[in-house]
Each structure stands twice: as structure tokens, then as C-alpha cells.
């Protein structure tokens, strides 16, 4: 389809709107993960709606020593990706269009959640992110905005900002898109050498190891609950070849919904092994958190939790996460 490139908010505001406007905010260097967001936006907007993709490398999100100047800028290729995925408009404003008076003196503060994990590693990052998202809400005037779940903390903070500050926009999270080997798609993947990429696979492998441990725990608990809490419990479990489970079946059935510590341990084992590779993986954090505030969960936690990891391989910093549900109904 034909995709229109616009540089100013005035041009965007002049367009006639007949349906819902769905916005996908990016910093460019579009890949299949972005294309998935755009295709989802196209479905939500429908044939009468409009899909707008923003391309803006936000200087407020980059701290000292980070890769603002190195960040890829590929607008021509971005237009092609956006058009194939169903975008009507690519809005690519200059810095002085978004920040006409220079860096803003008044900014949105991410609060305590913005100081954890990514916020602790990149001070001020989330303040800059929320400030530009708020600006782009005003400049693009969306009915719905879509963000990838790979940036789970960012998505949680945007949802919190919309709720706390009464923005009239629906926020939709879209599942992470992965390459065939499991690596989460990211614009920064292009910086990885072949050897660095092999090391980087440890991020997703650690998450999957944690998920496998969690699934095994939940399956054992479910099996234990199926056996009546009588003397026959051990005999029944032993009869199906689970002598180890039989020894502690009652404890398992009565235990907390999940063992967060065991999930973390399974993931960390993979990361510790990757730290001994050449080149090594340099772990920033591994965390299992409540998505409402990104604080670490305990073994008595129930509900959805985010298992998140961040690490550096060579000069490239990567993040990834998955969602786990603790405490299946008994």
C-alpha cells in the first residue's frame, strides 16, 4: 500500500479521520517485530481506520555513554517495512518538532517503578521515554497505541502513566517476536558478531529454562492435588513411578503456588554458563517481578509475573522477558 511520509504534526492533524487511529511508536530501524505491531494495529483500526507509525530517535532516552549516535537510522527502509505491514502514515518528525524549545524543562517522572531494573541500569531512561510518549500522544492523537511486550517495563510504565494521568488512549501489548533460534528481535541484534550472537542466545535460553522449571513445579502440584490426602497418597503416586513425589506429595500439595526461587535458579544456571563463554555474557540483572510495580515476587505470589533478564555481549546490551502464571486454581 502507499504510505505517506509526514514530518510535522500540522500535516498529520490536517488529515481527514473517518475511523480509529492506531499508533505504533518506534525509534526506526524497523524489523519483523515492528511489522507485527503494525499488522496488529491494522487489524484493530480496520479498513476505515488509520495506522500511524512514528519514527523518532528520542535523545532523552539515551544516557551518557549510550548509543544515541550509533543508533541506526534507516528511514527509507522503514517506509518500505511500514508500508508492507499496512501503515497509512509514517510520522518522522525532527527533534525541534518534538522539542521546539530544546530539551524540555518539564518532564514526566516515572516514579519508583522507573528506578528499578532498567531504570537502575539506565538512570533517567524512563523519564525520557514517558516524556516523549506523552508528547507523541499529543502530536498523533491516537485512539489506540501498541507496544511490544519485549519492553515489559516500558509497557507497564506507559499503562501506569495513561491510567494515572488520564490519557484518553487504549494501550495494547503485543507478544514478543523471536527469531528461529529464540533470540528476541531487536534493532540492536545487527551489532552482534556471529560469536556474540551465539552467546546472546543465553538470554532466551535462560528464560525458557525458568519457564520449564515453573511448568514442572505446577505439573507436580497438580498431580499431587489429584490424589486424596490420605495414607493412600504415597502408594498411589509410587504406583505410577513417582516415588520421589510420593515422599513429599502432601507438602507439595500444601505448598505455595510456585517456587520463585527455583525459577530464578534454573535461569541463572544458564546465564552463569554463558558467562564462561568466549565472548562472555555480562549479566546486568535477572529478576522475577510483579508486573504492577516490578518488585521481586516471593514464593507465596499468585498471578502473572515477569521473568526478565538484561545483559551485555561485547558492546551490545540486550533485554528479554517472558510471562509466567503462578498459582493455578486448585
Short mmCIF file of C-alpha atoms in Angstrom, two decimals:
data_model
loop_
_atom_site.label_atom_id
_atom_site.label_comp_id
_atom_site.label_asym_id
_atom_site.label_seq_id
_atom_site.Cartn_x
_atom_site.Cartn_y
_atom_site.Cartn_z
CA UNK A 1 0.00 0.00 0.00
CA UNK A 2 1.05 3.63 -0.39
CA UNK A 3 2.44 5.03 2.84
CA UNK A 4 2.65 8.78 3.32
CA UNK A 5 5.70 10.32 4.98
CA UNK A 6 4.88 13.30 7.19
CA UNK A 7 7.32 15.48 9.09
CA UNK A 8 5.10 17.83 11.10
CA UNK A 9 2.17 17.50 13.45
CA UNK A 10 0.30 20.11 11.43
CA UNK A 11 0.43 17.82 8.40
CA UNK A 12 -0.82 14.91 10.46
CA UNK A 13 -3.62 16.93 12.05
CA UNK A 14 -4.79 18.07 8.62
CA UNK A 15 -5.62 14.52 7.56
CA UNK A 16 -9.30 13.62 7.48
CA UNK A 17 -10.12 10.97 10.09
CA UNK A 18 -13.03 8.60 9.47
CA UNK A 19 -12.25 5.77 11.88
CA UNK A 20 -9.95 4.79 14.72
CA UNK A 21 -6.33 5.90 14.61
CA UNK A 22 -3.88 3.25 15.81
CA UNK A 23 -0.33 4.41 16.51
CA UNK A 24 2.86 2.36 16.71
CA UNK A 25 5.74 4.33 18.26
CA UNK A 26 9.26 3.34 17.17
CA UNK A 27 12.79 4.67 17.00
CA UNK A 28 13.15 3.33 13.47
CA UNK A 29 15.38 0.51 12.19
CA UNK A 30 12.16 -1.43 11.72
CA UNK A 31 12.23 -5.24 11.76
CA UNK A 32 9.69 -8.06 11.85
CA UNK A 33 8.83 -7.28 15.47
CA UNK A 34 7.74 -3.78 14.44
CA UNK A 35 5.94 -5.21 11.41
CA UNK A 36 3.94 -7.46 13.74
CA UNK A 37 2.93 -4.41 15.77
CA UNK A 38 1.87 -2.60 12.59
CA UNK A 39 -0.13 -5.55 11.29
CA UNK A 40 -1.89 -5.81 14.65
CA UNK A 41 -2.62 -2.08 14.52
CA UNK A 42 -4.05 -2.54 11.02
CA UNK A 43 -6.46 -5.20 12.29
CA UNK A 44 -7.52 -3.02 15.22
CA UNK A 45 -8.01 0.10 13.11
CA UNK A 46 -9.96 -1.80 10.48
CA UNK A 47 -10.44 -0.81 6.84
CA UNK A 48 -11.92 2.58 7.75
CA UNK A 49 -9.29 3.46 10.33
CA UNK A 50 -5.74 4.74 10.07
CA UNK A 51 -2.38 3.33 11.16
CA UNK A 52 0.36 5.81 12.01
CA UNK A 53 3.93 4.68 12.69
CA UNK A 54 6.17 7.19 14.41
CA UNK A 55 9.93 7.12 13.74
CA UNK A 56 11.81 9.27 16.21
CA UNK A 57 15.13 8.60 17.92
CA UNK A 58 14.45 10.23 21.26
CA UNK A 59 17.58 11.84 22.72
CA UNK A 60 16.05 11.94 26.21
CA UNK A 61 16.16 8.13 26.42
CA UNK A 62 19.92 7.87 25.99
CA UNK A 63 22.24 8.37 28.92
CA UNK A 64 25.92 9.21 29.00
CA UNK A 65 27.96 6.64 27.09
CA UNK A 66 24.91 5.09 25.41
CA UNK A 67 24.48 4.63 21.68
CA UNK A 68 22.49 7.69 20.53
CA UNK A 69 24.89 8.50 17.69
CA UNK A 70 25.36 4.82 16.88
CA UNK A 71 21.66 4.04 16.82
CA UNK A 72 20.67 3.03 13.25
CA UNK A 73 18.70 5.49 11.16
CA UNK A 74 17.16 3.79 8.12
CA UNK A 75 14.13 5.86 7.15
CA UNK A 76 13.87 4.69 3.52
CA UNK A 77 13.89 1.04 4.59
CA UNK A 78 11.49 1.85 7.43
CA UNK A 79 8.99 3.27 4.95
CA UNK A 80 9.08 0.03 2.98
CA UNK A 81 8.60 -2.15 6.07
CA UNK A 82 5.77 0.05 7.36
CA UNK A 83 4.02 0.09 4.00
CA UNK A 84 4.16 -3.68 3.55
CA UNK A 85 2.76 -4.17 7.06
CA UNK A 86 -0.21 -1.86 6.43
CA UNK A 87 0.73 1.61 7.71
CA UNK A 88 -1.04 4.60 6.21
CA UNK A 89 1.41 7.17 7.58
CA UNK A 90 4.98 7.28 8.81
CA UNK A 91 5.38 10.31 11.04
CA UNK A 92 9.10 11.11 11.27
CA UNK A 93 9.46 14.48 13.00
CA UNK A 94 12.73 16.32 13.50
CA UNK A 95 13.99 16.87 17.05
CA UNK A 96 12.89 20.52 17.02
CA UNK A 97 9.36 19.45 16.01
CA UNK A 98 9.06 17.31 19.13
CA UNK A 99 11.11 19.62 21.39
CA UNK A 100 10.68 23.07 19.83
CA UNK A 101 12.29 24.87 22.77
CA UNK A 102 15.17 22.47 23.13
CA UNK A 103 15.27 19.84 25.86
CA UNK A 104 12.07 20.24 27.92
CA UNK A 105 12.39 21.76 31.36
CA UNK A 106 9.21 19.97 32.50
CA UNK A 107 9.25 16.20 32.13
CA UNK A 108 7.21 13.22 33.26
CA UNK A 109 8.79 11.28 36.10
CA UNK A 110 8.46 7.51 36.09
CA UNK A 111 8.38 7.27 39.90
CA UNK A 112 9.63 4.30 41.96
CA UNK A 113 8.86 1.71 39.27
CA UNK A 114 11.05 3.65 36.87
CA UNK A 115 14.03 3.32 39.21
CA UNK A 116 14.03 -0.49 39.20
CA UNK A 117 15.74 -2.92 36.80
CA UNK A 118 16.13 -0.98 33.54
CA UNK A 119 15.74 2.26 35.45
CA UNK A 120 18.53 1.34 37.86
CA UNK A 121 20.81 0.38 34.97
CA UNK A 122 19.89 3.42 32.87
CA UNK A 123 19.09 6.34 35.19
CA UNK A 124 16.64 8.80 33.67
CA UNK A 125 15.80 6.49 30.77
CA UNK A 126 12.16 6.01 31.70
CA UNK A 127 11.61 9.70 32.46
CA UNK A 128 12.76 10.43 28.91
CA UNK A 129 10.67 7.62 27.48
CA UNK A 130 7.46 8.68 29.20
CA UNK A 131 8.03 12.31 28.29
CA UNK A 132 8.32 11.53 24.58
CA UNK A 133 5.40 9.09 24.67
CA UNK A 134 3.23 11.78 26.24
CA UNK A 135 4.41 14.28 23.60
CA UNK A 136 3.69 11.82 20.80
CA UNK A 137 0.22 11.14 22.21
CA UNK A 138 -0.49 14.84 21.84
CA UNK A 139 1.12 15.09 18.41
CA UNK A 140 -0.53 11.98 16.91
CA UNK A 141 -3.85 11.94 18.83
CA UNK A 142 -4.37 8.16 18.77
CA UNK A 143 -7.39 6.15 19.81
CA UNK A 144 -5.15 3.16 20.49
CA UNK A 145 -1.38 2.76 20.81
CA UNK A 146 0.52 -0.52 20.52
CA UNK A 147 3.79 -1.57 22.18
CA UNK A 148 5.82 -4.77 22.25
CA UNK A 149 5.91 -6.92 25.38
CA UNK A 150 9.66 -7.38 24.92
CA UNK A 151 9.99 -3.99 26.62
CA UNK A 152 7.82 -5.16 29.51
CA UNK A 153 8.82 -2.46 31.99
CA UNK A 154 8.28 0.25 29.40
CA UNK A 155 4.82 -1.14 28.60
CA UNK A 156 3.91 -1.30 32.29
CA UNK A 157 5.01 2.31 32.83
CA UNK A 158 3.08 3.58 29.81
CA UNK A 159 -0.05 1.84 31.08
CA UNK A 160 0.52 3.38 34.52
CA UNK A 161 1.01 6.85 33.03
CA UNK A 162 -2.15 6.56 30.94
CA UNK A 163 -4.12 5.47 33.99
CA UNK A 164 -2.59 7.93 36.46
CA UNK A 165 -2.67 10.97 34.16
CA UNK A 166 -6.00 10.21 32.45
CA UNK A 167 -4.81 9.94 28.86
CA UNK A 168 -7.75 9.00 26.66
CA UNK A 169 -5.99 6.24 24.72
CA UNK A 170 -6.20 2.45 24.78
CA UNK A 171 -2.87 0.65 25.30
CA UNK A 172 -2.35 -2.74 23.63
CA UNK A 173 0.62 -5.02 24.34
CA UNK A 174 1.77 -7.32 21.54
CA UNK A 175 3.73 -10.55 22.23
CA UNK A 176 7.47 -10.65 21.63
CA UNK A 177 8.57 -11.79 18.18
CA UNK A 178 11.57 -14.14 18.15
CA UNK A 179 13.96 -15.35 15.52
CA UNK A 180 14.11 -19.07 14.76
CA UNK A 181 16.87 -19.61 17.32
CA UNK A 182 14.83 -17.93 20.07
CA UNK A 183 16.62 -14.57 20.18
CA UNK A 184 14.12 -11.75 20.68
CA UNK A 185 14.04 -9.42 17.69
CA UNK A 186 15.78 -6.12 18.38
CA UNK A 187 17.29 -3.35 16.31
CA UNK A 188 20.48 -3.90 18.30
CA UNK A 189 20.87 -7.51 17.14
CA UNK A 190 22.59 -6.21 14.00
CA UNK A 191 25.56 -5.16 16.13
CA UNK A 192 26.30 -8.75 17.21
CA UNK A 193 29.11 -10.68 15.58
CA UNK A 194 28.43 -14.41 14.90
CA UNK A 195 30.25 -15.41 18.10
CA UNK A 196 28.49 -12.71 20.12
CA UNK A 197 25.14 -13.86 18.79
CA UNK A 198 25.79 -17.41 19.98
CA UNK A 199 26.49 -16.07 23.44
CA UNK A 200 23.44 -13.81 23.32
CA UNK A 201 21.17 -16.83 22.87
CA UNK A 202 21.67 -17.46 26.58
CA UNK A 203 19.15 -14.72 27.37
CA UNK A 204 16.20 -16.54 25.82
CA UNK A 205 17.57 -19.95 26.86
CA UNK A 206 17.68 -18.81 30.49
CA UNK A 207 14.08 -17.61 30.31
CA UNK A 208 12.94 -20.88 28.75
CA UNK A 209 14.82 -22.85 31.43
CA UNK A 210 12.99 -20.87 34.11
CA UNK A 211 9.69 -21.49 32.34
CA UNK A 212 10.41 -25.22 32.12
CA UNK A 213 11.18 -25.39 35.85
CA UNK A 214 7.97 -23.49 36.59
CA UNK A 215 5.90 -25.82 34.38
CA UNK A 216 7.40 -28.89 36.08
CA UNK A 217 6.55 -27.50 39.53
CA UNK A 218 3.00 -26.70 38.52
CA UNK A 219 2.55 -30.16 36.98
CA UNK A 220 3.81 -31.85 40.15
CA UNK A 221 1.49 -29.78 42.30
CA UNK A 222 -1.47 -30.58 40.06
CA UNK A 223 -0.64 -34.30 40.20
CA UNK A 224 -0.37 -34.20 43.97
CA UNK A 225 -3.73 -32.46 44.31
CA UNK A 226 -5.39 -35.22 42.30
CA UNK A 227 -4.51 -37.80 44.98
CA UNK A 228 -6.67 -37.74 48.14
CA UNK A 229 -4.89 -36.51 51.28
CA UNK A 230 -4.82 -39.95 52.90
CA UNK A 231 -2.32 -42.72 53.54
CA UNK A 232 -3.06 -43.89 50.00
CA UNK A 233 -1.42 -40.73 48.58
CA UNK A 234 2.13 -42.09 48.68
CA UNK A 235 1.03 -45.53 47.48
CA UNK A 236 -0.87 -44.07 44.53
CA UNK A 237 2.00 -41.85 43.45
CA UNK A 238 4.51 -44.62 43.93
CA UNK A 239 2.40 -46.92 41.77
CA UNK A 240 2.79 -44.57 38.82
CA UNK A 241 6.54 -44.40 39.26
CA UNK A 242 6.85 -41.20 41.23
CA UNK A 243 8.49 -42.42 44.42
CA UNK A 244 10.25 -39.10 44.94
CA UNK A 245 6.97 -37.24 44.56
CA UNK A 246 5.34 -39.72 46.93
CA UNK A 247 7.80 -38.81 49.65
CA UNK A 248 6.69 -35.21 49.72
CA UNK A 249 3.34 -35.24 47.96
CA UNK A 250 1.47 -33.82 50.91
CA UNK A 251 3.98 -30.99 51.31
CA UNK A 252 3.80 -30.20 47.60
CA UNK A 253 0.03 -30.11 47.62
CA UNK A 254 0.01 -27.71 50.54
CA UNK A 255 2.93 -25.60 49.36
CA UNK A 256 2.85 -22.11 47.99
CA UNK A 257 1.56 -21.82 44.41
CA UNK A 258 5.05 -21.69 42.92
CA UNK A 259 8.68 -21.54 43.81
CA UNK A 260 10.05 -18.26 42.53
CA UNK A 261 13.48 -19.16 43.89
CA UNK A 262 13.61 -22.36 41.83
CA UNK A 263 12.63 -20.49 38.66
CA UNK A 264 15.35 -17.91 39.24
CA UNK A 265 17.90 -20.64 39.98
CA UNK A 266 17.13 -22.53 36.76
CA UNK A 267 17.52 -19.36 34.68
CA UNK A 268 20.68 -18.26 36.47
CA UNK A 269 22.37 -21.60 35.81
CA UNK A 270 22.17 -20.93 32.06
CA UNK A 271 23.44 -17.38 32.49
CA UNK A 272 26.34 -18.50 34.68
CA UNK A 273 27.41 -20.93 31.98
CA UNK A 274 27.22 -18.17 29.35
CA UNK A 275 29.48 -16.00 31.48
CA UNK A 276 32.25 -18.52 30.80
CA UNK A 277 31.86 -18.42 27.02
CA UNK A 278 34.05 -16.52 24.59
CA UNK A 279 32.93 -13.81 24.32
CA UNK A 280 31.27 -13.89 27.75
CA UNK A 281 27.80 -12.76 28.69
CA UNK A 282 27.96 -9.96 31.26
CA UNK A 283 24.75 -10.14 33.30
CA UNK A 284 23.10 -6.89 34.31
CA UNK A 285 20.09 -8.38 36.09
CA UNK A 286 17.85 -11.41 36.32
CA UNK A 287 14.54 -10.71 38.05
CA UNK A 288 11.16 -12.32 38.63
CA UNK A 289 8.75 -9.47 39.29
CA UNK A 290 5.18 -8.39 39.76
CA UNK A 291 4.21 -6.54 36.55
CA UNK A 292 2.18 -4.00 38.50
CA UNK A 293 5.23 -2.44 40.15
CA UNK A 294 8.28 -4.52 39.05
CA UNK A 295 9.17 -5.59 42.59
CA UNK A 296 10.53 -9.10 43.14
CA UNK A 297 7.93 -11.74 43.96
CA UNK A 298 8.10 -14.30 46.76
CA UNK A 299 7.20 -17.98 46.82
CA UNK A 300 3.67 -17.15 48.03
CA UNK A 301 2.91 -15.00 44.98
CA UNK A 302 -0.12 -15.78 42.81
CA UNK A 303 -0.95 -14.37 39.41
CA UNK A 304 1.11 -13.26 36.42
CA UNK A 305 4.79 -12.48 36.91
CA UNK A 306 7.53 -11.33 34.54
CA UNK A 307 10.84 -13.18 34.35
CA UNK A 308 13.20 -10.56 32.94
CA UNK A 309 16.88 -10.51 32.01
CA UNK A 310 19.32 -7.89 30.75
CA UNK A 311 22.93 -8.50 29.76
CA UNK A 312 25.73 -7.17 27.64
CA UNK A 313 27.54 -9.16 24.97
CA UNK A 314 30.52 -7.27 23.68
CA UNK A 315 29.38 -3.68 23.25
CA UNK A 316 25.70 -4.59 22.81
CA UNK A 317 23.17 -4.55 25.63
CA UNK A 318 20.10 -6.77 25.21
CA UNK A 319 16.92 -7.38 27.21
CA UNK A 320 14.28 -10.10 27.14
CA UNK A 321 11.42 -11.42 29.26
CA UNK A 322 8.58 -13.91 29.45
CA UNK A 323 5.36 -14.04 31.47
CA UNK A 324 4.66 -16.87 33.92
CA UNK A 325 1.45 -17.54 35.84
CA UNK A 326 1.78 -18.69 39.44
CA UNK A 327 -0.93 -20.39 41.43
CA UNK A 328 -3.17 -22.35 39.11
CA UNK A 329 -6.62 -22.96 40.57
CA UNK A 330 -6.65 -25.94 42.92
#
